[in-house]
Coordinates of C-alpha atoms (C1' of nucleotides) in Angstrom, one line a residue:
Chain A
M1 CA -3.2 12.8 20.6
N2 CA -5.3 15.6 20.9
V3 CA -2.4 17.9 22.7
V4 CA -0.1 16.8 19.9
F5 CA -2.1 17.8 17.0
D6 CA -3.0 21.1 18.9
A7 CA 0.5 21.7 19.4
L8 CA 1.2 21.1 15.7
S9 CA -1.6 23.5 14.4
H10 CA 0.7 26.6 14.6
P11 CA 3.4 27.2 12.0
I12 CA 5.9 28.6 14.4
R13 CA 5.7 25.3 16.7
R14 CA 6.1 23.0 13.7
E15 CA 9.1 25.2 12.5
V16 CA 10.6 24.8 15.9
L17 CA 10.5 21.0 15.6
E18 CA 12.0 21.2 12.4
L19 CA 15.0 23.3 13.7
L20 CA 15.3 20.9 16.6
K21 CA 16.0 18.0 14.4
R22 CA 19.6 18.9 13.9
G23 CA 20.0 18.8 17.8
G24 CA 19.4 20.7 20.9
M25 CA 19.0 24.6 20.8
T26 CA 18.4 26.9 23.7
A27 CA 15.2 28.9 23.9
G28 CA 17.1 32.0 23.0
E29 CA 18.5 30.6 19.7
L30 CA 15.1 29.2 18.9
A31 CA 13.5 32.6 19.6
D32 CA 16.0 34.4 17.3
H33 CA 14.8 32.5 14.3
F34 CA 11.2 34.0 14.5
P35 CA 9.7 37.4 14.3
V36 CA 7.8 37.3 17.7
S37 CA 8.8 38.3 21.1
K38 CA 10.6 36.0 23.6
P39 CA 7.5 35.7 25.8
T40 CA 5.5 34.6 22.8
M41 CA 8.2 32.1 21.9
S42 CA 8.0 31.0 25.7
G43 CA 4.3 30.1 25.4
H44 CA 5.0 28.1 22.1
F45 CA 7.7 26.2 23.9
A46 CA 5.4 25.5 26.9
K47 CA 2.6 24.1 24.5
L48 CA 5.2 21.8 22.7
K49 CA 6.6 20.8 26.0
S50 CA 3.3 19.9 27.5
A51 CA 2.5 17.8 24.5
G52 CA 5.6 15.9 25.1
L53 CA 7.1 17.0 21.6
I54 CA 10.1 18.6 23.0
L55 CA 12.2 18.3 26.4
G56 CA 13.8 21.1 28.3
E57 CA 17.0 20.7 30.0
N58 CA 17.9 23.3 32.4
R59 CA 21.7 24.1 32.0
G60 CA 22.1 26.9 34.6
G61 CA 21.1 30.0 33.2
T62 CA 19.8 28.8 29.8
I63 CA 17.6 26.0 28.8
L64 CA 18.3 23.4 26.3
Y65 CA 15.3 22.1 24.1
T66 CA 15.6 18.9 22.3
L67 CA 13.1 17.1 20.0
N68 CA 11.3 14.1 21.4
L69 CA 10.6 12.6 18.1
S70 CA 9.1 9.3 19.3
V71 CA 6.0 11.1 20.7
L72 CA 5.7 12.8 17.5
E73 CA 5.9 9.6 15.4
E74 CA 3.3 7.8 17.7
A75 CA 0.7 10.3 17.5
V76 CA 1.0 11.4 13.8
M77 CA 1.9 8.0 12.3
G78 CA -0.6 6.4 14.4
F79 CA -3.3 8.7 13.0
M80 CA -2.3 8.1 9.5
N81 CA -2.3 4.3 9.9
R82 CA -5.9 4.7 11.3
V83 CA -7.0 6.9 8.4
R84 CA -5.3 4.7 5.6
T85 CA -6.5 1.2 7.0
G86 CA -8.7 1.5 9.9
Q87 CA -6.7 -0.7 12.1
S88 CA -5.8 -0.2 15.7
T89 CA -6.8 2.8 17.4
S90 CA -3.6 2.7 19.7
A91 CA -1.0 3.3 17.4
Q92 CA 1.4 0.8 19.1
S93 CA 3.5 0.0 16.1
A94 CA 4.1 3.5 15.0
S95 CA 6.2 4.8 17.6
A96 CA 9.7 3.3 16.9
K97 CA 9.7 1.9 13.3
T98 CA 7.3 3.7 11.2
C99 CA 8.7 2.3 8.0
P100 CA 12.3 1.3 6.6
P101 CA 13.2 5.1 6.6
K102 CA 14.7 5.3 3.1
G103 CA 17.3 2.7 2.0
E104 CA 18.0 2.5 5.7
T105 CA 19.4 -0.8 7.2
A106 CA 16.6 -2.6 5.7
Chain B
M1 CA 0.2 22.7 4.9
N2 CA -1.0 25.2 7.2
V3 CA -4.7 24.8 6.5
V4 CA -4.2 21.1 6.6
F5 CA -2.7 21.1 10.1
D6 CA -5.3 23.6 11.2
A7 CA -8.2 21.3 9.9
L8 CA -6.4 18.3 11.7
S9 CA -6.3 20.1 15.1
H10 CA -10.0 19.2 16.0
P11 CA -10.9 15.7 17.2
I12 CA -14.2 15.6 15.4
R13 CA -12.5 16.6 12.1
R14 CA -10.0 14.0 12.5
E15 CA -12.5 11.4 13.1
V16 CA -14.5 12.3 10.2
L17 CA -11.3 11.4 8.2
E18 CA -11.3 8.2 9.7
L19 CA -14.9 7.5 9.1
L20 CA -14.4 8.3 5.4
K21 CA -11.7 5.8 4.9
R22 CA -14.3 3.0 4.2
G23 CA -15.9 5.1 1.6
G24 CA -18.2 8.0 1.0
M25 CA -20.7 9.3 3.5
T26 CA -23.4 11.9 3.4
A27 CA -23.2 14.9 5.5
G28 CA -26.2 13.5 7.5
E29 CA -24.7 10.1 8.1
L30 CA -21.4 11.7 9.3
A31 CA -23.2 14.2 11.5
D32 CA -25.0 11.3 13.4
H33 CA -21.9 10.0 14.5
F34 CA -21.1 13.0 16.6
P35 CA -22.9 14.7 19.6
V36 CA -23.0 18.1 18.1
S37 CA -25.7 19.9 15.8
K38 CA -25.6 19.6 12.2
P39 CA -24.9 23.3 11.6
T40 CA -21.7 22.7 13.7
M41 CA -20.9 19.6 11.7
S42 CA -21.5 21.6 8.5
G43 CA -18.8 24.0 9.8
H44 CA -16.5 21.3 10.2
F45 CA -17.0 19.6 6.7
A46 CA -16.3 23.3 5.3
K47 CA -13.2 23.2 7.0
L48 CA -12.1 20.0 5.9
K49 CA -13.2 20.9 2.2
S50 CA -11.3 24.0 2.0
A51 CA -8.2 22.1 3.3
G52 CA -8.6 19.9 0.3
L53 CA -9.1 16.9 2.8
I54 CA -12.5 15.8 1.5
L55 CA -14.6 16.3 -1.6
G56 CA -18.1 17.0 -1.6
E57 CA -20.2 15.6 -4.3
N58 CA -23.6 17.0 -4.8
R59 CA -26.2 14.0 -5.3
G60 CA -29.5 16.0 -5.5
G61 CA -30.6 16.7 -2.1
T62 CA -27.7 14.8 -0.2
I63 CA -24.0 15.5 -0.4
L64 CA -21.6 12.8 -0.5
Y65 CA -18.3 13.4 1.1
T66 CA -15.3 11.3 0.3
L67 CA -11.7 11.4 1.7
N68 CA -9.1 12.9 -0.4
L69 CA -6.1 11.0 1.1
S70 CA -3.4 12.3 -1.0
V71 CA -3.7 15.9 0.4
L72 CA -3.4 14.4 3.7
E73 CA -0.5 12.2 2.9
E74 CA 1.4 15.2 1.1
A75 CA 0.9 17.4 4.0
V76 CA 1.5 15.3 6.9
M77 CA 4.2 13.0 5.5
G78 CA 6.0 15.8 4.1
F79 CA 6.2 17.5 7.4
M80 CA 7.2 14.3 9.0
N81 CA 10.0 13.8 6.5
R82 CA 11.1 17.3 7.3
V83 CA 11.3 16.8 10.9
R84 CA 13.0 13.2 10.7
T85 CA 15.8 14.2 8.1
G86 CA 15.5 17.9 6.9
Q87 CA 15.5 16.9 3.2
S88 CA 12.9 18.3 0.7
T89 CA 10.4 20.6 1.5
S90 CA 8.0 19.3 -1.1
A91 CA 7.1 15.7 0.2
Q92 CA 6.8 14.5 -3.4
S93 CA 7.5 11.0 -2.5
A94 CA 5.3 10.9 0.6
S95 CA 2.0 11.1 -1.4
A96 CA 1.4 7.6 -2.8
K97 CA 3.5 5.0 -1.1
T98 CA 4.5 6.0 2.4
C99 CA 5.8 2.4 3.3
P100 CA 4.9 -1.1 3.1
P101 CA 1.9 -1.0 5.3
K102 CA 2.4 -3.6 8.0
G103 CA 1.4 -7.1 7.8
E104 CA -2.2 -5.8 7.5
T105 CA -4.9 -7.3 5.6
A106 CA -2.4 -10.0 4.3
Chain C
dT1 C1' -48.3 24.4 -5.8
dA2 C1' -47.3 22.7 -1.0
dG3 C1' -44.8 19.9 1.8
dC4 C1' -40.9 17.0 3.2
dT5 C1' -35.9 16.1 3.9
dA6 C1' -31.0 17.4 4.0
dT7 C1' -27.8 20.8 4.4
dT8 C1' -25.9 25.4 4.8
dT9 C1' -26.1 30.4 6.2
dA10 C1' -26.9 34.0 9.7
dG11 C1' -26.4 35.6 14.0
dC12 C1' -25.2 35.2 18.4
dT13 C1' -22.2 33.8 22.8
dA14 C1' -18.5 31.8 25.2
dA15 C1' -14.1 30.1 25.1
dT16 C1' -9.5 29.9 23.5
dA17 C1' -5.4 31.3 21.2
dC18 C1' -1.8 34.7 19.9
dG19 C1' 0.5 38.5 20.4
dC20 C1' 2.3 42.5 23.0
dT21 C1' 4.8 45.1 27.1
dA22 C1' 6.3 45.3 31.7
dA23 C1' 7.8 42.8 35.6
dA24 C1' 9.7 38.9 37.9
dC25 C1' 12.9 35.0 38.6
dA26 C1' 17.2 32.5 38.0
dA27 C1' 22.0 31.9 37.5
dC28 C1' 26.2 33.9 36.9
dA29 C1' 30.1 37.6 36.9
dA30 C1' 32.1 41.4 39.1
Chain D
dT1 C1' 25.9 43.7 46.9
dT2 C1' 25.0 45.2 42.0
dG3 C1' 24.7 44.2 37.2
dT4 C1' 23.8 41.2 33.1
dT5 C1' 21.8 37.7 30.5
dG6 C1' 18.3 34.5 29.5
dT7 C1' 13.8 32.9 30.4
dT8 C1' 9.2 32.9 32.1
dT9 C1' 4.9 34.9 34.3
dA10 C1' 1.3 38.3 34.6
dG11 C1' -2.0 41.1 32.6
dC12 C1' -4.2 42.7 28.7
dG13 C1' -6.3 43.5 23.9
dT14 C1' -7.9 41.2 19.9
dA15 C1' -9.0 37.6 16.8
dT16 C1' -10.4 33.2 16.1
dT17 C1' -12.9 29.0 17.0
dA18 C1' -16.8 26.1 18.4
dG19 C1' -20.9 25.7 19.7
dC20 C1' -25.9 26.9 19.7
dT21 C1' -30.9 28.0 17.5
dA22 C1' -33.7 29.9 14.1
dA23 C1' -34.0 30.7 9.2
dA24 C1' -33.0 30.0 4.5
dT25 C1' -32.1 27.1 0.4
dA26 C1' -31.9 23.1 -2.7
dG27 C1' -34.0 19.1 -4.5
dC28 C1' -37.5 15.7 -4.4
dT29 C1' -42.5 14.0 -4.1
dA30 C1' -47.2 14.4 -4.5

DNA sequence: TAGCTATTTAGCTAATACGCTAAACAACAA
DNA sequence: TTGTTGTTTAGCGTATTAGCTAAATAGCTA
């Protein structure tokens, strides 16, 4: 929880997560989207990774980062549920099906 | 957005929001829940207030803080929607009815 | 007025975070 | 081997944050 919200506190890191919603991207591709140096971006990736928000798959020479949405859902939705209704502190129900996500499936 | 996620990055501030879900509390009552000094808590309140997450009503001598849930909803759910589907950046639909809230209460 | 309670402001220290450049490491190509 | 590309690590400077104590401010009561 703590580490997730910490990771979310920086706008670049939040934007990285948004970029990754479309699918995997390499560290270099991601870095090209931001006006900071690659070492700085590497630090952001490390923070996101250690929070469990992204996964890094080493593909010989390049690293493919992908979004780990379930960790984000569990932490954020768990907190929101707690603030809204004060129920469980464990957020167990929030991970997979936060809510029927639109007109989705139902 | 930025300022909201910044405010959410500290565990004490998140817990303050949770405490306030039941209704208003004075600065002193809130401070009594945490093992830090009152001036330190005052700083946390200031940050939450400037993010719009809480409102402070001055009641002669004491200050009643209340949760401003809609700001929290808009920022957090807006971000979640953006990460999930990449749609609007304004989160208009997220503020009021996030989802049918469990089997809770009922 | 003085005195009491509640809360914030001022001023400080220590820790953390963010950014940079330079260097190192890893994998591949020639 | 050397070179090239992609990425991270090391080291540093500065800004921000979190905590503290002490003092100031605001409102009440006597």
